[in-house]
PDB file of C-alpha atoms in Angstrom:
ATOM      1  CA  MET R 670     -36.793   2.690 -16.339  1.00 45.00           C
ATOM      2  CA  LEU R 671     -33.035   3.075 -15.972  1.00 44.00           C
ATOM      3  CA  ARG R 672     -33.308   3.377 -12.213  1.00 45.00           C
ATOM      4  CA  ARG R 673     -35.251   0.123 -12.135  1.00 49.00           C
ATOM      5  CA  LEU R 674     -32.666  -1.490 -14.381  1.00 41.00           C
ATOM      6  CA  VAL R 675     -29.825  -0.532 -12.056  1.00 44.00           C
ATOM      7  CA  VAL R 676     -31.594  -1.967  -9.034  1.00 40.00           C
ATOM      8  CA  ALA R 677     -32.750  -5.138 -10.806  1.00 40.00           C
ATOM      9  CA  GLY R 678     -29.429  -5.747 -12.502  1.00 41.00           C
ATOM     10  CA  VAL R 679     -27.123  -5.238  -9.572  1.00 38.00           C
ATOM     11  CA  LEU R 680     -29.015  -6.323  -6.458  1.00 37.00           C
ATOM     12  CA  CYS R 681     -30.147  -9.838  -5.464  1.00 36.00           C
ATOM     13  CA  GLY R 682     -26.746 -11.228  -4.627  1.00 34.00           C
ATOM     14  CA  VAL R 683     -24.352  -9.076  -6.582  1.00 39.00           C
ATOM     15  CA  LEU R 684     -23.533  -7.738  -3.134  1.00 40.00           C
ATOM     16  CA  VAL R 685     -24.005  -4.022  -3.332  1.00 40.00           C
ATOM     17  CA  GLY R 686     -22.740  -1.214  -1.115  1.00 33.00           C
ATOM     18  CA  CYS R 687     -19.171  -1.497   0.153  1.00 35.00           C
ATOM     19  CA  SER R 688     -18.941  -1.750   3.934  1.00 37.00           C
ATOM     20  CA  GLY R 689     -15.198  -1.969   4.223  1.00 38.00           C
ATOM     21  CA  GLU R 690     -12.413   0.403   3.311  1.00 38.00           C
ATOM     22  CA  VAL R 691     -12.210   1.247  -0.388  1.00 38.00           C
ATOM     23  CA  ARG R 692      -8.898   1.836  -2.078  1.00 43.00           C
ATOM     24  CA  SER R 693      -8.317   5.084  -3.902  1.00 44.00           C
ATOM     25  CA  GLU R 694      -8.337   4.969  -7.678  1.00 48.00           C
ATOM     26  CA  PRO R 695      -4.981   4.707  -9.421  1.00 52.00           C
ATOM     27  CA  ALA R 696      -3.851   7.931 -11.033  1.00 48.00           C
ATOM     28  CA  PRO R 697      -4.300   7.849 -14.821  1.00 51.00           C
ATOM     29  CA  SER R 698      -1.096   7.841 -16.832  1.00 53.00           C
ATOM     30  CA  THR R 699      -0.603   9.379 -20.238  1.00 51.00           C
ATOM     31  CA  PRO R 700      -0.959   6.919 -23.148  1.00 50.00           C
ATOM     32  CA  THR R 701       2.217   6.458 -25.164  1.00 57.00           C
ATOM     33  CA  SER R 702       0.577   6.825 -28.568  1.00 68.00           C
ATOM     34  CA  VAL R 703      -2.710   7.005 -30.429  1.00 71.00           C
ATOM     35  CA  SER R 704      -2.248   3.431 -31.631  1.00 81.00           C
ATOM     36  CA  ASP R 705      -1.567   2.239 -28.087  1.00 89.00           C
ATOM     37  CA  THR R 706      -4.729   3.977 -26.875  1.00 90.00           C
ATOM     38  CA  ALA R 707      -6.771   2.299 -29.607  1.00 95.00           C
ATOM     39  CA  ALA R 708      -5.309  -1.078 -28.696  1.00 96.00           C
ATOM     40  CA  GLN R 709      -6.127  -0.595 -25.015  1.00 97.00           C
ATOM     41  CA  GLU R 710      -9.667   0.548 -25.840  1.00 97.00           C
ATOM     42  CA  ALA R 711     -10.128  -2.652 -27.822  1.00 98.00           C
ATOM     43  CA  ALA R 712      -8.758  -4.656 -24.888  1.00 98.00           C
ATOM     44  CA  VAL R 713     -11.214  -2.990 -22.486  1.00 98.00           C
ATOM     45  CA  ALA R 714     -14.086  -3.734 -24.864  1.00 98.00           C
ATOM     46  CA  GLU R 715     -12.949  -7.361 -24.957  1.00 98.00           C
ATOM     47  CA  ALA R 716     -12.847  -7.474 -21.152  1.00 98.00           C
ATOM     48  CA  PHE R 717     -16.418  -6.176 -21.019  1.00 97.00           C
ATOM     49  CA  ALA R 718     -17.528  -8.780 -23.557  1.00 97.00           C
ATOM     50  CA  ALA R 719     -15.806 -11.534 -21.571  1.00 98.00           C
ATOM     51  CA  TYR R 720     -17.474 -10.413 -18.328  1.00 96.00           C
ATOM     52  CA  ARG R 721     -20.902 -10.216 -19.982  1.00 95.00           C
ATOM     53  CA  THR R 722     -20.473 -13.639 -21.588  1.00 96.00           C
ATOM     54  CA  ALA R 723     -19.368 -15.202 -18.295  1.00 96.00           C
ATOM     55  CA  VAL R 724     -22.358 -13.792 -16.391  1.00 94.00           C
ATOM     56  CA  LEU R 725     -24.803 -14.989 -19.046  1.00 94.00           C
ATOM     57  CA  ALA R 726     -23.200 -18.444 -19.019  1.00 95.00           C
ATOM     58  CA  LYS R 727     -23.237 -18.494 -15.192  1.00 95.00           C
ATOM     59  CA  ASP R 728     -19.509 -19.205 -15.296  1.00 97.00           C
ATOM     60  CA  GLY R 729     -18.582 -18.232 -11.757  1.00 96.00           C
ATOM     61  CA  GLN R 730     -14.895 -19.030 -12.057  1.00 97.00           C
ATOM     62  CA  ALA R 731     -14.564 -16.788 -15.103  1.00 98.00           C
ATOM     63  CA  VAL R 732     -16.438 -13.908 -13.446  1.00 97.00           C
ATOM     64  CA  ALA R 733     -14.300 -14.131 -10.293  1.00 97.00           C
ATOM     65  CA  GLY R 734     -11.167 -14.039 -12.428  1.00 97.00           C
ATOM     66  CA  LEU R 735     -12.377 -10.885 -14.167  1.00 98.00           C
ATOM     67  CA  LEU R 736     -12.923  -8.873 -10.954  1.00 98.00           C
ATOM     68  CA  THR R 737     -10.351  -6.483  -9.494  1.00 97.00           C
ATOM     69  CA  ALA R 738      -8.718  -7.308  -6.160  1.00 96.00           C
ATOM     70  CA  GLU R 739     -10.685  -4.449  -4.604  1.00 95.00           C
ATOM     71  CA  SER R 740     -13.940  -6.025  -5.789  1.00 94.00           C
ATOM     72  CA  ILE R 741     -13.037  -9.329  -4.161  1.00 96.00           C
ATOM     73  CA  GLU R 742     -12.214  -7.460  -0.934  1.00 95.00           C
ATOM     74  CA  TYR R 743     -15.745  -6.077  -1.017  1.00 92.00           C
ATOM     75  CA  TYR R 744     -17.103  -9.616  -0.868  1.00 93.00           C
ATOM     76  CA  ALA R 745     -14.919 -10.248   2.181  1.00 96.00           C
ATOM     77  CA  ALA R 746     -16.567  -7.268   3.917  1.00 95.00           C
ATOM     78  CA  ILE R 747     -20.035  -8.583   3.065  1.00 95.00           C
ATOM     79  CA  LYS R 748     -19.112 -12.035   4.380  1.00 97.00           C
ATOM     80  CA  LYS R 749     -18.043 -10.507   7.702  1.00 97.00           C
ATOM     81  CA  LEU R 750     -21.353  -8.661   7.993  1.00 97.00           C
ATOM     82  CA  ALA R 751     -23.304 -11.824   7.201  1.00 98.00           C
ATOM     83  CA  MET R 752     -21.491 -13.757   9.899  1.00 98.00           C
ATOM     84  CA  THR R 753     -21.520 -11.177  12.691  1.00 98.00           C
ATOM     85  CA  ALA R 754     -24.098  -8.392  12.234  1.00 98.00           C
ATOM     86  CA  ARG R 755     -27.293  -8.597  14.291  1.00 98.00           C
ATOM     87  CA  GLU R 756     -30.421  -6.894  12.989  1.00 98.00           C
ATOM     88  CA  PRO R 757     -30.099  -3.572  14.917  1.00 98.00           C
ATOM     89  CA  TYR R 758     -26.532  -3.155  13.641  1.00 98.00           C
ATOM     90  CA  LEU R 759     -27.311  -4.298  10.108  1.00 98.00           C
ATOM     91  CA  ARG R 760     -30.269  -1.897   9.909  1.00 98.00           C
ATOM     92  CA  GLN R 761     -27.736   0.944  10.224  1.00 96.00           C
ATOM     93  CA  ALA R 762     -25.736  -0.240   7.222  1.00 94.00           C
ATOM     94  CA  ARG R 763     -26.250   0.956   3.689  1.00 92.00           C
ATOM     95  CA  VAL R 764     -29.533  -0.086   2.101  1.00 93.00           C
ATOM     96  CA  SER R 765     -27.775  -2.242  -0.430  1.00 89.00           C
ATOM     97  CA  ASP R 766     -25.707  -3.984   2.257  1.00 90.00           C
ATOM     98  CA  GLN R 767     -28.830  -4.883   4.197  1.00 94.00           C
ATOM     99  CA  LEU R 768     -30.459  -6.477   1.170  1.00 93.00           C
ATOM    100  CA  VAL R 769     -27.382  -8.399   0.138  1.00 91.00           C
ATOM    101  CA  VAL R 770     -26.568  -9.735   3.601  1.00 96.00           C
ATOM    102  CA  VAL R 771     -30.096 -11.024   4.206  1.00 97.00           C
ATOM    103  CA  LYS R 772     -30.133 -12.585   0.734  1.00 94.00           C
ATOM    104  CA  LEU R 773     -26.741 -14.189   1.327  1.00 95.00           C
ATOM    105  CA  ARG R 774     -27.805 -15.660   4.662  1.00 97.00           C
ATOM    106  CA  THR R 775     -30.880 -17.246   3.086  1.00 96.00           C
ATOM    107  CA  SER R 776     -29.048 -18.556   0.008  1.00 95.00           C
ATOM    108  CA  VAL R 777     -25.806 -19.986   1.401  1.00 96.00           C
ATOM    109  CA  PRO R 778     -25.711 -22.565   4.219  1.00 96.00           C
ATOM    110  CA  ALA R 779     -24.029 -21.186   7.344  1.00 96.00           C
ATOM    111  CA  GLU R 780     -21.260 -23.784   7.212  1.00 96.00           C
ATOM    112  CA  ASN R 781     -20.379 -22.824   3.645  1.00 97.00           C
ATOM    113  CA  LEU R 782     -20.511 -19.127   4.448  1.00 96.00           C
ATOM    114  CA  ARG R 783     -18.013 -19.621   7.264  1.00 95.00           C
ATOM    115  CA  ARG R 784     -15.490 -21.641   5.261  1.00 96.00           C
ATOM    116  CA  TRP R 785     -15.794 -20.224   1.745  1.00 97.00           C
ATOM    117  CA  SER R 786     -13.355 -17.594   0.519  1.00 97.00           C
ATOM    118  CA  PRO R 787     -14.687 -14.315  -0.911  1.00 97.00           C
ATOM    119  CA  SER R 788     -13.882 -15.590  -4.414  1.00 97.00           C
ATOM    120  CA  ARG R 789     -15.905 -18.734  -3.766  1.00 97.00           C
ATOM    121  CA  LEU R 790     -18.867 -16.575  -2.755  1.00 95.00           C
ATOM    122  CA  VAL R 791     -18.611 -14.832  -6.124  1.00 95.00           C
ATOM    123  CA  VAL R 792     -18.579 -18.171  -7.926  1.00 96.00           C
ATOM    124  CA  ASP R 793     -21.645 -19.343  -6.015  1.00 95.00           C
ATOM    125  CA  ALA R 794     -23.590 -16.118  -6.621  1.00 92.00           C
ATOM    126  CA  VAL R 795     -22.947 -16.311 -10.357  1.00 93.00           C
ATOM    127  CA  GLU R 796     -23.827 -19.996 -10.593  1.00 94.00           C
ATOM    128  CA  ARG R 797     -27.105 -19.378  -8.736  1.00 90.00           C
ATOM    129  CA  GLY R 798     -27.976 -16.604 -11.164  1.00 86.00           C
ATOM    130  CA  ASP R 799     -27.864 -13.827  -8.583  1.00 81.00           C
ATOM    131  CA  MET R 800     -26.123 -11.472 -11.004  1.00 76.00           C
ATOM    132  CA  ASN R 801     -29.365 -11.132 -12.939  1.00 71.00           C
ATOM    133  CA  SER R 802     -28.357 -12.348 -16.379  1.00 72.00           C
ATOM    134  CA  ALA R 803     -31.673 -11.098 -17.806  1.00 75.00           C
ATOM    135  CA  SER R 804     -30.595  -7.487 -17.238  1.00 82.00           C
ATOM    136  CA  VAL R 805     -27.020  -8.156 -18.366  1.00 88.00           C
ATOM    137  CA  GLN R 806     -28.459  -9.595 -21.581  1.00 89.00           C
ATOM    138  CA  ARG R 807     -29.937  -6.155 -22.336  1.00 91.00           C
ATOM    139  CA  MET R 808     -26.562  -4.439 -21.952  1.00 92.00           C
ATOM    140  CA  SER R 809     -23.990  -3.918 -24.692  1.00 95.00           C
ATOM    141  CA  SER R 810     -20.835  -1.870 -25.096  1.00 96.00           C
ATOM    142  CA  GLY R 811     -21.023   1.726 -26.199  1.00 96.00           C
ATOM    143  CA  GLU R 812     -18.153   4.221 -26.277  1.00 97.00           C
ATOM    144  CA  VAL R 813     -14.921   3.067 -24.628  1.00 98.00           C
ATOM    145  CA  ASP R 814     -12.437   5.463 -23.029  1.00 97.00           C
ATOM    146  CA  VAL R 815      -8.999   4.667 -21.608  1.00 97.00           C
ATOM    147  CA  ALA R 816      -6.863   6.893 -19.381  1.00 96.00           C
ATOM    148  CA  GLY R 817      -3.754   5.041 -18.296  1.00 94.00           C
ATOM    149  CA  ASP R 818      -4.810   2.062 -16.191  1.00 96.00           C
ATOM    150  CA  ILE R 819      -8.483   3.062 -16.037  1.00 97.00           C
ATOM    151  CA  GLY R 820     -10.951   2.034 -18.732  1.00 98.00           C
ATOM    152  CA  THR R 821     -14.602   3.072 -18.949  1.00 97.00           C
ATOM    153  CA  VAL R 822     -17.305   1.413 -21.028  1.00 97.00           C
ATOM    154  CA  GLN R 823     -20.481   3.414 -21.569  1.00 96.00           C
ATOM    155  CA  LEU R 824     -23.383   0.977 -21.586  1.00 94.00           C
ATOM    156  CA  LYS R 825     -26.140   0.658 -24.112  1.00 94.00           C
ATOM    157  CA  VAL R 826     -29.436  -0.760 -22.869  1.00 91.00           C
ATOM    158  CA  ASP R 827     -31.629  -2.469 -25.450  1.00 92.00           C
ATOM    159  CA  GLY R 828     -29.364  -0.897 -28.061  1.00 93.00           C
ATOM    160  CA  HIS R 829     -29.866   2.656 -26.787  1.00 94.00           C
ATOM    161  CA  ASP R 830     -27.364   4.953 -25.047  1.00 93.00           C
ATOM    162  CA  SER R 831     -27.669   5.106 -21.253  1.00 90.00           C
ATOM    163  CA  PRO R 832     -25.997   7.008 -18.392  1.00 89.00           C
ATOM    164  CA  LEU R 833     -24.645   3.738 -16.997  1.00 89.00           C
ATOM    165  CA  SER R 834     -21.019   2.698 -17.311  1.00 93.00           C
ATOM    166  CA  PHE R 835     -18.627  -0.079 -16.289  1.00 95.00           C
ATOM    167  CA  THR R 836     -15.159   0.727 -14.970  1.00 96.00           C
ATOM    168  CA  PHE R 837     -12.140  -1.487 -15.628  1.00 98.00           C
ATOM    169  CA  TYR R 838      -8.654  -1.380 -14.080  1.00 97.00           C
ATOM    170  CA  ARG R 839      -5.499  -2.840 -15.527  1.00 97.00           C
ATOM    171  CA  GLU R 840      -4.096  -5.258 -12.935  1.00 96.00           C
ATOM    172  CA  GLY R 841      -1.103  -7.438 -13.702  1.00 93.00           C
ATOM    173  CA  GLY R 842      -1.382  -6.589 -17.369  1.00 94.00           C
ATOM    174  CA  ARG R 843      -5.069  -7.596 -17.569  1.00 97.00           C
ATOM    175  CA  TRP R 844      -8.160  -5.411 -17.690  1.00 98.00           C
ATOM    176  CA  LYS R 845     -10.528  -6.321 -14.855  1.00 98.00           C
ATOM    177  CA  PHE R 846     -13.980  -5.121 -13.855  1.00 98.00           C
ATOM    178  CA  ARG R 847     -14.155  -2.746 -10.886  1.00 95.00           C
ATOM    179  CA  LEU R 848     -17.415  -3.371  -9.047  1.00 91.00           C
ATOM    180  CA  ILE R 849     -17.353  -0.415  -6.640  1.00 90.00           C
ATOM    181  CA  PRO R 850     -18.633   2.360  -8.977  1.00 89.00           C
ATOM    182  CA  LEU R 851     -21.596   0.199  -9.983  1.00 85.00           C
ATOM    183  CA  LEU R 852     -22.352  -0.548  -6.343  1.00 85.00           C
ATOM    184  CA  GLU R 853     -22.342   3.166  -5.569  1.00 88.00           C
ATOM    185  CA  ALA R 854     -24.726   3.788  -8.476  1.00 86.00           C
ATOM    186  CA  THR R 855     -27.035   1.102  -7.116  1.00 85.00           C
ATOM    187  CA  GLU R 856     -27.107   2.701  -3.665  1.00 90.00           C
ATOM    188  CA  THR R 857     -27.927   6.044  -5.258  1.00 90.00           C
ATOM    189  CA  ALA R 858     -30.731   4.417  -7.261  1.00 89.00           C
ATOM    190  CA  LEU R 859     -32.234   2.836  -4.158  1.00 90.00           C
ATOM    191  CA  ARG R 860     -32.232   6.125  -2.281  1.00 92.00           C
ATOM    192  CA  ALA R 861     -33.770   7.905  -5.262  1.00 93.00           C
ATOM    193  CA  ARG R 862     -36.549   5.345  -5.211  1.00 92.00           C
ATOM    194  CA  MET R 863     -37.170   6.091  -1.531  1.00 95.00           C
ATOM    195  CA  GLN R 864     -37.617   9.771  -2.329  1.00 95.00           C
ATOM    196  CA  GLU R 865     -39.829   9.152  -5.353  1.00 94.00           C
ATOM    197  CA  GLN R 866     -42.142   6.816  -3.443  1.00 94.00           C
ATOM    198  CA  HIS R 867     -41.993   8.828  -0.201  1.00 97.00           C
ATOM    199  CA  ILE R 868     -41.115   5.779   1.877  1.00 97.00           C
ATOM    200  CA  THR R 869     -38.654   5.166   4.692  1.00 97.00           C
ATOM    201  CA  GLU R 870     -35.461   3.188   4.346  1.00 97.00           C
ATOM    202  CA  ARG R 871     -36.888   0.417   6.521  1.00 97.00           C
ATOM    203  CA  ARG R 872     -39.998   0.203   4.337  1.00 97.00           C
ATOM    204  CA  LEU R 873     -37.911  -0.031   1.165  1.00 96.00           C
ATOM    205  CA  VAL R 874     -35.736  -2.803   2.601  1.00 97.00           C
ATOM    206  CA  ASP R 875     -38.707  -4.766   3.929  1.00 97.00           C
ATOM    207  CA  ASP R 876     -40.625  -4.434   0.645  1.00 96.00           C
ATOM    208  CA  GLN R 877     -37.616  -5.558  -1.398  1.00 94.00           C
ATOM    209  CA  LEU R 878     -37.100  -8.602   0.801  1.00 96.00           C
ATOM    210  CA  ALA R 879     -40.790  -9.516   0.826  1.00 97.00           C
ATOM    211  CA  ALA R 880     -40.813  -9.540  -2.975  1.00 94.00           C
ATOM    212  CA  THR R 881     -38.439 -12.522  -3.153  1.00 92.00           C
ATOM    213  CA  LEU R 882     -38.342 -14.207   0.272  1.00 96.00           C
ATOM    214  CA  THR R 883     -40.865 -15.867   2.572  1.00 97.00           C
ATOM    215  CA  PRO R 884     -41.535 -14.435   6.053  1.00 98.00           C
ATOM    216  CA  GLU R 885     -39.616 -17.372   7.556  1.00 98.00           C
ATOM    217  CA  GLN R 886     -36.620 -16.704   5.313  1.00 98.00           C
ATOM    218  CA  ILE R 887     -36.649 -13.006   6.156  1.00 98.00           C
ATOM    219  CA  LYS R 888     -36.741 -13.729   9.892  1.00 97.00           C
ATOM    220  CA  ALA R 889     -33.777 -16.087   9.564  1.00 97.00           C
ATOM    221  CA  GLY R 890     -31.986 -13.663   7.272  1.00 98.00           C
ATOM    222  CA  TRP R 891     -31.694 -11.036   9.995  1.00 98.00           C
ATOM    223  CA  LEU R 892     -29.752 -13.446  12.231  1.00 98.00           C
ATOM    224  CA  PRO R 893     -25.935 -13.683  12.033  1.00 98.00           C
ATOM    225  CA  THR R 894     -24.563 -17.025  10.872  1.00 95.00           C
ATOM    226  CA  GLY R 895     -21.219 -16.957  12.701  1.00 86.00           C
TER     227      GLY R 895
END
């Protein structure tokens, strides 16, 4: 069930699988005091609540403002793929990238895709409901841990503990959601599904696309928009 939750909650426009260069994580620093740690843990919990609320409300501007700079850069990499990658090249990308790029091409007009900034793509995805608010609704905050500028929120699903977590970074004095670890978990979940069902990568991608798109949309989705 948790594997299905990861796939359902993160795919379909959340833009999974980073194609570009990923920055290294900042080195944790030692908290100054127990009280400071408690205050930062509360701040991370508040950041999680704000992100969850924004997704459920389909408030794209708020969600974009709660993402780390690295997360926004990820959307820039996906935009480049959507504009330039032909099917043979895209088929060599990560499973999650393939799904997201085809979905993006069928959801956003080519003119908008060319002129929109990565942040604007985030806003549009949230407003269209591509961040799967139904799955986010099932998530709540569990234990919160802070190590310097890195905060981790263990997720509860339907009120029960789960192995899933959200990572937050402190940027400019604010705690922001780091998308990359969740994207990596999604890719792992997709590949686990391939092994469990004994299917090829191509079959998994084609089945996922066929579940939500028409044959005409899928055909168009494999064509670059640039």
